[in-house]
Structures are given as structure tokens and as C-alpha cells.
C-alpha positions as a printed NumPy array, in Angstrom:
array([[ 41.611, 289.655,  76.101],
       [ 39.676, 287.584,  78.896],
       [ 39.02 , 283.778,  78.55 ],
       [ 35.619, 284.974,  78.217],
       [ 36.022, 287.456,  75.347],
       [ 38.08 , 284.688,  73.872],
       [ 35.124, 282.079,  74.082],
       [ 33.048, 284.516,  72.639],
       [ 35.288, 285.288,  69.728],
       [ 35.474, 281.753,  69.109],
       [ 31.176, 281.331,  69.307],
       [ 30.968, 284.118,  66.824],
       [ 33.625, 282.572,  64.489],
       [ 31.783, 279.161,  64.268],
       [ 28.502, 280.823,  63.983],
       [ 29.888, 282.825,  60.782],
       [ 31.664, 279.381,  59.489],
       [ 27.943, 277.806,  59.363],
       [ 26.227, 280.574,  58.261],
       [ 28.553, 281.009,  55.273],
       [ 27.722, 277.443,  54.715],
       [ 24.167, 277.538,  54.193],
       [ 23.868, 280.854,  52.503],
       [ 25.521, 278.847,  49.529],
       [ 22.17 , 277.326,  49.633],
       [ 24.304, 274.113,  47.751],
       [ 24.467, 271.607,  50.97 ],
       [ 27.448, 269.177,  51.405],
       [ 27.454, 268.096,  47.888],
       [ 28.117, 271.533,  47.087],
       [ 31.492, 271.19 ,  49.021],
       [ 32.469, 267.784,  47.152],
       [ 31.737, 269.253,  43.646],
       [ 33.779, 272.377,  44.414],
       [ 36.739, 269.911,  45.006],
       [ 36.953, 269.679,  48.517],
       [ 40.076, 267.348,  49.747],
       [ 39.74 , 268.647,  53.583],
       [ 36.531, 268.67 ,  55.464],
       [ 36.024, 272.514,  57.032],
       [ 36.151, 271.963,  60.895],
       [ 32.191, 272.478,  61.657],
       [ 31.944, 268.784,  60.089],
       [ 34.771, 267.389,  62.348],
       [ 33.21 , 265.396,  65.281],
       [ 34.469, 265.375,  69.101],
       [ 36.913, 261.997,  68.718],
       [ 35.089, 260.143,  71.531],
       [ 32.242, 260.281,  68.994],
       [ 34.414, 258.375,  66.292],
       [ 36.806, 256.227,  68.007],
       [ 34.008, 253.057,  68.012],
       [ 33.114, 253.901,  63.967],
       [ 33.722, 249.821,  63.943],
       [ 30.232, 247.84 ,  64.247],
       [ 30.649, 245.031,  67.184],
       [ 31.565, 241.847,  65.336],
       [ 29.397, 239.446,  67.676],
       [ 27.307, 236.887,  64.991],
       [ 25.068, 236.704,  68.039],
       [ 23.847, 240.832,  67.026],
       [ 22.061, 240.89 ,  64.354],
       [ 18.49 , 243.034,  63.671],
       [ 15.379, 240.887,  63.518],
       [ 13.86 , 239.673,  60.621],
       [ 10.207, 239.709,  59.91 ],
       [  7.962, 237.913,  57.226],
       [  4.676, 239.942,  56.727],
       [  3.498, 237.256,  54.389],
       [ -0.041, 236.809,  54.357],
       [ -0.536, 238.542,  57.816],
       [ -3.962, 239.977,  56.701],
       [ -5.39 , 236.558,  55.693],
       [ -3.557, 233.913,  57.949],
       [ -4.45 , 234.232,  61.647],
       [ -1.558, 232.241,  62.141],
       [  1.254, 233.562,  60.442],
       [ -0.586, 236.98 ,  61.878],
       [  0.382, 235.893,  65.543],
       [  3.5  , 234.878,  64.776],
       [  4.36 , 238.049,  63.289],
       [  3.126, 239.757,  66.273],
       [  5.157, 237.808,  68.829],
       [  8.321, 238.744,  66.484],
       [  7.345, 242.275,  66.151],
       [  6.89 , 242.804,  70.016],
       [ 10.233, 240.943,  70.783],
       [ 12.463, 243.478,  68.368],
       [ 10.276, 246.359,  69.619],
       [ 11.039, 245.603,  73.407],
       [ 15.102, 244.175,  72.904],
       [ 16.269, 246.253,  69.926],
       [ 13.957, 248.944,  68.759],
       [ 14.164, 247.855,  65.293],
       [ 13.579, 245.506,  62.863],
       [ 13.726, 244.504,  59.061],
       [ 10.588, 243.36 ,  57.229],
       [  9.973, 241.552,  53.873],
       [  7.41 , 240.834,  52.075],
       [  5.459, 244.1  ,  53.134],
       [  3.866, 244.166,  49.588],
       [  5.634, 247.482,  47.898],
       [  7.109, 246.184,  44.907],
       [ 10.867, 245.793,  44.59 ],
       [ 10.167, 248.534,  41.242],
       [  8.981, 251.404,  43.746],
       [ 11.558, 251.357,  45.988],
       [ 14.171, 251.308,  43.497],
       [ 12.619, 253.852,  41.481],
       [ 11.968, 255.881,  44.796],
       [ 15.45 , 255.657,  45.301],
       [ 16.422, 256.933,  42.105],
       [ 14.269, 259.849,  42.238],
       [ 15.746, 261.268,  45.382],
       [ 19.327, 260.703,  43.719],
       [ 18.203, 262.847,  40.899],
       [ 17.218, 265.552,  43.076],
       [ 20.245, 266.088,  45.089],
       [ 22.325, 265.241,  41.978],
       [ 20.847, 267.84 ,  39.698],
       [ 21.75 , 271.278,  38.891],
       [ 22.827, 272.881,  41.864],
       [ 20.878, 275.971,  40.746],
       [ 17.695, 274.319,  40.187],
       [ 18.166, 272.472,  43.421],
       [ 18.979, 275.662,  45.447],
       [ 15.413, 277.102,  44.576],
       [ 13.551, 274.41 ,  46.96 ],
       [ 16.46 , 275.406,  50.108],
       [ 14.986, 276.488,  53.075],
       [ 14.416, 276.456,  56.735],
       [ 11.101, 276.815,  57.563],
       [ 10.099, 273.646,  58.291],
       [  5.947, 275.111,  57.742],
       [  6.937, 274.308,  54.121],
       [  5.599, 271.18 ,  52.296],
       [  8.756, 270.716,  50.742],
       [ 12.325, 272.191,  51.388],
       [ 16.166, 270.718,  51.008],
       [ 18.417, 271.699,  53.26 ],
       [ 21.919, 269.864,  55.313],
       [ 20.877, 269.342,  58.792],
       [ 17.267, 270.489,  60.359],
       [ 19.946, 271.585,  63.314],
       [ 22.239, 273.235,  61.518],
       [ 22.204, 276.093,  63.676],
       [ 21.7  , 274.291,  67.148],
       [ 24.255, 271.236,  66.9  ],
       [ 27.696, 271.097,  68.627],
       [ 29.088, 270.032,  64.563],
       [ 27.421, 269.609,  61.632],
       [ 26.974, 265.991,  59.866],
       [ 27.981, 265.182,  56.363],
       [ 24.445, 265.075,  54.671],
       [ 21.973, 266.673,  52.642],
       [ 18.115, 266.55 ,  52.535],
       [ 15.03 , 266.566,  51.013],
       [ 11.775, 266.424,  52.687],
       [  8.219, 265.991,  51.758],
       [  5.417, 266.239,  53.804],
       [  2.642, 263.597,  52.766],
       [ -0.578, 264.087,  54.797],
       [ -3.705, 261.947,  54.934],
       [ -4.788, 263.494,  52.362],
       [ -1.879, 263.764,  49.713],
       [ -0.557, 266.851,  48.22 ],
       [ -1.364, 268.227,  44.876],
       [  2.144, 266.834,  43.044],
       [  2.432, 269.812,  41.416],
       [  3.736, 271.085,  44.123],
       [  6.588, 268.954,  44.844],
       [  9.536, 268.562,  42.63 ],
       [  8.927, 267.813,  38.856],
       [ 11.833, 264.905,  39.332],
       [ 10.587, 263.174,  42.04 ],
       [  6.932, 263.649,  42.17 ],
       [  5.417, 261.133,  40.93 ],
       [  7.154, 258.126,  42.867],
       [  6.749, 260.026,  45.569],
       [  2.693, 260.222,  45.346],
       [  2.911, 256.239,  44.322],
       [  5.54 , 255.84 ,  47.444],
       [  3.772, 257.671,  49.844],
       [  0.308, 255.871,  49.4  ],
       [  2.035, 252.415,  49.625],
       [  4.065, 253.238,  52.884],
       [  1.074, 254.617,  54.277],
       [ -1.087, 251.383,  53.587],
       [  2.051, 248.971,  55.478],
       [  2.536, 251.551,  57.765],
       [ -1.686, 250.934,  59.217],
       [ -1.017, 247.421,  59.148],
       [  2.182, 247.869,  61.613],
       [  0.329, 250.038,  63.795],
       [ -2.378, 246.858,  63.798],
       [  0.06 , 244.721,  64.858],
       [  1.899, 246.705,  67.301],
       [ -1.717, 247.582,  68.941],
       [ -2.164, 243.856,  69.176],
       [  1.07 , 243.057,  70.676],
       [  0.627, 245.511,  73.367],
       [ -2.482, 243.984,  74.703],
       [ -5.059, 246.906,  72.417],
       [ -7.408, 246.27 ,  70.036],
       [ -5.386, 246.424,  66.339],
       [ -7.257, 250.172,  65.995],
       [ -6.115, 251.649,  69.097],
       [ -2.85 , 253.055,  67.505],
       [ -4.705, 253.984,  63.919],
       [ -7.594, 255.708,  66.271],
       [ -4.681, 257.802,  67.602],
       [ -4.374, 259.366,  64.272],
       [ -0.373, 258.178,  64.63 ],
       [ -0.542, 257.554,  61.245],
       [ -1.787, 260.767,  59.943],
       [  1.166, 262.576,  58.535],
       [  3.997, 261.141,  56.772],
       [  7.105, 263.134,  56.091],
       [  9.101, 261.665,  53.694],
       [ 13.329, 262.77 ,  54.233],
       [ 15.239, 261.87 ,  51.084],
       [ 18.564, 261.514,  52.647],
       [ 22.366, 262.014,  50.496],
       [ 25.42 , 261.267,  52.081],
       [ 28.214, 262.471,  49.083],
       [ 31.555, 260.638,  49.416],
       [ 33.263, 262.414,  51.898],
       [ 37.249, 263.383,  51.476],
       [ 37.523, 262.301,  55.43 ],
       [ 35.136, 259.875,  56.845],
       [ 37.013, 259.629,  59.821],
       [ 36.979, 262.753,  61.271],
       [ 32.883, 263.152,  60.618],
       [ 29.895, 261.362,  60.943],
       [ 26.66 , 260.928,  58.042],
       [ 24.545, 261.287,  60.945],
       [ 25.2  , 261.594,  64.629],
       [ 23.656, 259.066,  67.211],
       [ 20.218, 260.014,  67.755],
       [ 16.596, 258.95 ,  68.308],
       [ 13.632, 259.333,  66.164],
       [ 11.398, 262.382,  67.182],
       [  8.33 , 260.428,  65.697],
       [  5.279, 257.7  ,  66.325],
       [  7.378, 255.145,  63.958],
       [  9.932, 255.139,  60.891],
       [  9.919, 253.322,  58.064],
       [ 13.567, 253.202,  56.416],
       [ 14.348, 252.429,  52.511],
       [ 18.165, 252.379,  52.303],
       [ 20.65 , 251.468,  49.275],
       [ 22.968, 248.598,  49.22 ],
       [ 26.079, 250.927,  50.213],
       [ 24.971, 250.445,  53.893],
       [ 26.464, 252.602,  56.799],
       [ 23.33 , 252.32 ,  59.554],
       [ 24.169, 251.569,  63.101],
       [ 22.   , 250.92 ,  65.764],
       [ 22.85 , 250.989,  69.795],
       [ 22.36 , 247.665,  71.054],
       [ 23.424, 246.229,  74.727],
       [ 25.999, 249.463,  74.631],
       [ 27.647, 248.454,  71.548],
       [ 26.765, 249.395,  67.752],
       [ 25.7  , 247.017,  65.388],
       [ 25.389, 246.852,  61.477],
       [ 22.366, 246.649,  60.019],
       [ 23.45 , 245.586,  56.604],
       [ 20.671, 246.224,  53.595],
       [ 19.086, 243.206,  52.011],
       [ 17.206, 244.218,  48.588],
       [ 13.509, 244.416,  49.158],
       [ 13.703, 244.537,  52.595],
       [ 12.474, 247.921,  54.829],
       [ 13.716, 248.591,  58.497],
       [ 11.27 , 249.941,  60.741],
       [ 12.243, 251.577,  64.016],
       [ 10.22 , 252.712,  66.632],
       [ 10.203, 256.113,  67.657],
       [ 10.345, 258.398,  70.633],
       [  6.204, 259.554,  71.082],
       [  5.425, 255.05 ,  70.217],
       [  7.48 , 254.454,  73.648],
       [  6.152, 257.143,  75.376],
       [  2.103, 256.032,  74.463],
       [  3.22 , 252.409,  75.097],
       [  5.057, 253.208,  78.465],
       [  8.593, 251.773,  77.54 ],
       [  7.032, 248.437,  76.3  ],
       [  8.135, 249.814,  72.712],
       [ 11.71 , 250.828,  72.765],
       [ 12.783, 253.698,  70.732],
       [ 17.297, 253.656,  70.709],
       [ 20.006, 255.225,  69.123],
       [ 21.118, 254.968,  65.809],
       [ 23.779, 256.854,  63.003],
       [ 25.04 , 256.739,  60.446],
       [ 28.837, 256.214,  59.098],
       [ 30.519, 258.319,  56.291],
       [ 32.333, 256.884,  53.47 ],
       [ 34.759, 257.832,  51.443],
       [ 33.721, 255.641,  48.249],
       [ 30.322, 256.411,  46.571],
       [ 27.493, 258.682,  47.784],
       [ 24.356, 256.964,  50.094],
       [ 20.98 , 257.432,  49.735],
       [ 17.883, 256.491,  51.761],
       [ 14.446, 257.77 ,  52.149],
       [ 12.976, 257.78 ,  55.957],
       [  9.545, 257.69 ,  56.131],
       [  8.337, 259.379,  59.693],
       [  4.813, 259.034,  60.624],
       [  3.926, 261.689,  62.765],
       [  1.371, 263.86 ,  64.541],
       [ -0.958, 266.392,  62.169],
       [ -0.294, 268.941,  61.267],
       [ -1.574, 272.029,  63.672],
       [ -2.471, 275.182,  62.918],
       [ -1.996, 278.674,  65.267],
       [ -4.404, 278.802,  67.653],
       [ -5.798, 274.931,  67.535],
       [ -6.029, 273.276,  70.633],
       [ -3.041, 270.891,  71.179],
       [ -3.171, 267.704,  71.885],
       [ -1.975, 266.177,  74.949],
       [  0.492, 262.375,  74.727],
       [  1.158, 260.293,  77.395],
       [  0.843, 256.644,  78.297],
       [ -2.207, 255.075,  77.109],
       [ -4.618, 254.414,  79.89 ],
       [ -5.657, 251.241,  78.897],
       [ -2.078, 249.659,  79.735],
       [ -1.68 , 251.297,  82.985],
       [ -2.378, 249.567,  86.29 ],
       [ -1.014, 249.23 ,  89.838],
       [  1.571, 247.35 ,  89.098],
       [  2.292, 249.364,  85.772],
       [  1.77 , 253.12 ,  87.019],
       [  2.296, 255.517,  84.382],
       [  6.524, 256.304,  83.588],
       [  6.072, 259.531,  81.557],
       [  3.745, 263.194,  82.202],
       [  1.814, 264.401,  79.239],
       [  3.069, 266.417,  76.555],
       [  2.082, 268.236,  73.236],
       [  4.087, 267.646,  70.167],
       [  4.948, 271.18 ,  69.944],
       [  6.643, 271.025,  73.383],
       [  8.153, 267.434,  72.613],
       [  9.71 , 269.061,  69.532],
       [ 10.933, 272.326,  70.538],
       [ 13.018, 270.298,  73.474],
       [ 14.593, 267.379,  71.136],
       [ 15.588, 269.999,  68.632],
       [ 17.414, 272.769,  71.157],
       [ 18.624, 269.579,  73.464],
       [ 21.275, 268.588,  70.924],
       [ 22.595, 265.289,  70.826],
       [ 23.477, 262.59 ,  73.344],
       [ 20.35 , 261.916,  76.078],
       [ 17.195, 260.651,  75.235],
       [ 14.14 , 263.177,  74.664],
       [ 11.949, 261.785,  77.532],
       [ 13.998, 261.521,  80.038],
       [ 12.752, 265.151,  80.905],
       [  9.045, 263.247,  80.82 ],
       [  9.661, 260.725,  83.615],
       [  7.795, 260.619,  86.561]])
């Protein structure tokens, strides 16, 4: 047998490993309640990937902060929100906010909810597992199953909130109702970022809103079950966010990372508090003044993690519509700041981040 016929062998072997996964339909948590001790090798990530699993220690790194007290009725504490804002957007790419008006209630009860799903009958659960991502709701483990170099230790549930809200009948009984409640409130703070990331960019605090970037919210309930091996894996792999901007609810067990000055760095949950993150199509409109970075996520060993990502995106288009076209908005190019990216559709944006796999940035096909 050639080295070729070998390789192949090999291909075919992994692809049957992964496909014998998800035709259990029963996700990673499936694994851990069938007693798993050693993680199956499609989970086990290359070790240059896990030897810095330690967050930098510098007490100089730490995310931003932000107060968004009163920044609809004090012009003042407004601008100084702004400034903030448009400092972590342009050095970090993220930053946590408090006092963003969802009450501490919702987000533990939205919480909750998406434990119950993934923690339910595995039976009942299997019923909403799919892969077409056309569907309103579907749980799965890893939107790239099938395309990634390994698989990450993580199941998920997604629901796509438009606009205008689905009928909750057709999401899951156990989670439906915070999710409606959720949805709405997210979708109210996430207008009044877009404001103030319009205004610290030089636009007027439509601009962003106008650009319907705030049109479609998919909310991913995200479960990360103890894992037997948290060494040899990773709860997410280092990636960036395919999306206008992300909102982030996560427990107290913590585990985020975020790439900062070529080191990773903690970004430790305070109750209350959201992260928001700026995402690949916000630096491409704002022409790298918004920075969209890396992030991940650690296993553990101890107790399973849960978060909920909230990802505003682009609508939702059908067959045949005409597509539209992103690139840097015109009214912040100049001479001196030519444009850095071509156009692109979301469709083509998406079909290249998702078959790229991980490791370079999505736009760095874009530049001009």
C-alpha cells in the first residue's frame, strides 16, 4: 500500500469516526452520560493548540469595563461611554458592559432554560438535531463538524430570532418563553450599541441600525459537559465571529479567552455583566477601525458550562433575492483612508469562513 492509499485510508477512517458520532444524534453529553473516561481521538487537538491553555497573568490585561448607565438620557455619561466603547473596539475587540438594563432575573433564567434543554431526555432532545442550518431551530455539536481538522467538546442549541419574532410554538416547550422575553431585550441593547458604535466612528447613531445589522438575531445556547480530559481538547477552538456583533451571557464557571497583544487573556464573568465582541462583517463596514480577534474557549474537567451568544446578523435571504453587497462604508473613506477590503455578499462571506477552517482571519481574502 502507497503513502497515498494510506492517507486515504486514514481520511476515510476519521470521516466514519465523525459520522458515527453524529448519527447518535446525542452530542458530547451523550459521550459523558454513556461513561466516557477517554476522549475518542476526533476531540484531541494538535498540541501546539493546547500547550498555552494558561491565560497570561499580566494585571495590566484585563477586558474593558463599560457603564451604560443612563446613556439614553445623559449626554454626558453618553460620550463617555462612547470614547470607552471605541477604545475596546479598536485595542481589544471586546468589552464587558453593566448596567445594560436586562434584569439580573432574565439572564439567569435564560441560562437555566438552555441547561434544561441540553440536560433533558436525550430522546426528546434528539428530535430538534439537525444540520440544516435553513431551520429556525436545531441542536447539534459543532456547525463544522464535518469541515474541521478535530472536533470541540460542545453541544448546541440555536434559535433564530428575526425582527419580527417567531411564533414560540415553534421553539422548544422548555425554553421558549425566556427566549421570546430574552430575545426582545437583547435586541433593544443591542440598537443602542449599534448607536453608539455609529457615533464613535464619526456616523450619525442610525447609520449602523439603517444597515439593517441588527435585523436577525440567532441565539446559540452553548454546553460544554465536564470533559474526562480537558487537556487534550478544547470547548471551542480560537476563532472569530462570522457576524455584525455578539452579545455574550456566560455562567460563573468561566473558561473564555480572548487574543490580546499575541497572548490570551481571561475574561472572568462578573454577575450581571454581558461581553460584547465585535465581529468579522462590523470591521469590515468600519474599515479596521472596529477590531474583530480571536477568542476560545477552555474545557474543564469539573462541572458543565453554559452560555448563550447572541449574533446579530444579516436577514435572512431567500433563493433567488438579490444579495446584498458589504464593504467599507463610504462615508469613512477618504484619501488618506482608501478603502482596505472589496465587497462581498454574506452568502460568499459565509461559505469561505465555514470551509476555511480554523486559524487565519476571514477577510484577509477581502483585502485590497
Amino acid at each position: 500500500m502507497n503513502q497515498a492509499e494510506v492517507e486515504i485510508g486514514s481520511q476515510n477512517e476519521w470521516y466514519a469516526e465523525i459520522k458515527a458520532f453524529d448519527d447518535t444524534k446525542f452530542g458530547v453529553k451523550g459521550l459523558v452520560d454513556a461513561g466516557l473516561t477517554k476522549i475518542p481521538r476526533i476531540f484531541i487537538h494538535p498540541q501546539h493548540d493546547l500547550h498555552d491553555r494558561s491565560a497570561c497573568k499580566d494585571s495590566h490585561f484585563s477586558i474593558p469595563i463599560i457603564d451604560l448607565q443612563a446613556v439614553s438620557t445623559d449626554s454626558n455619561l453618553r460620550a463617555k461611554a462612547i470614547e470607552k466603547i471605541q477604545n475596546a473596539c479598536e485595542t481589544w475587540g471586546f468589552f464587558q458592559i453593566v448596567n445594560h438594563g436586562i434584569p439580573k432575573t432574565d439572564l439567569e433564567g435564560m441560562l437555566a432554560a438552555i441547561g434544561r434543554f441540553h440536560e433533558q431526555d436525550a430522546e426528546v432532545k434528539k428530535e430538534f438535531y439537525t444540520r440544516d442550518l435553513r431551520n429556525k431551530t436545531l441542536f447539534l455539536s459543532n456547525f463544522d463538524l464535518f469541515q474541521a481538522p478535530v472536533v470541540s467538546w460542545r453541544d448546541t442549541l440555536g434559535l433564530v430570532m428575526d425582527s419580527i419574532p417567531p411564533e414560540p410554538e415553534s421553539l422548544p416547550v422548555i425554553c421558549s418563553d425566556i427566549a421570546m422575553v430574552y430575545s426582545k431585550q437583547v435586541h433593544r441593547l443591542g440598537i443602542t450599541l449599534f448607536e453608539l458604535l455609529s457615533e464613535g466612528i464619526g456616523l450619525n447613531p442610525n447609520h449602523l441600525k439603517d444597515m439593517e445589522c441588527a435585523e436577525r438575531i440567532t441565539i446559540i445556547g452553548q454546553y460544554y459537559p465536564p470533559c474526562p480530559e480537558p487537556e487534550l481538547t478544547m470547548g471551542t477552538r480560537s476563532h472569530c465571529d462570522a457576524d455584525f456583533m455578539t452579545i455574550l451571557l456566560q455562567d460563573q464557571i468561566g473558561g473564555l479567552q480572548v487574543l490580546h497583544e499575541n497572548q490570551w487573556v481571561d475574561v472572568p464573568p462578573i454577575p450581571g455583566a454581558l461581553i460584547v465582541n465585535i465581529g468579522d462583517f462590523l470591521q469590515l463596514l468600519s474599515n479596521d477601525k472596529l477590531k474583530s480577534v480571536n477568542h476560545r474557549v477552555i474545557a474543564k474537567q469539573e462541572c458543565p458550562r453554559i452560555s448563550v451568544a447572541c449574533f446579530f446578523r444579516t436577514k435572512f435571504f431567500e433563493p433567488g433575492d438579490d444579495l446584498k453587497c458589504y464593504g467599507p462604508i463610504k462615508e469613512l473613506l477618504s484619501e488618506e483612508n482608501p478603502p482596505m477590503y472589496k465587497e462581498t455578499t454574506a452568502q460568499d462571506f459565509l461559505k469561505h469562513y465555514y470551509s476555511k477552517g480554523s486559524g487565519a482571519s476571514a477577510l484577509l481574502h477581502l483585502k485590497l
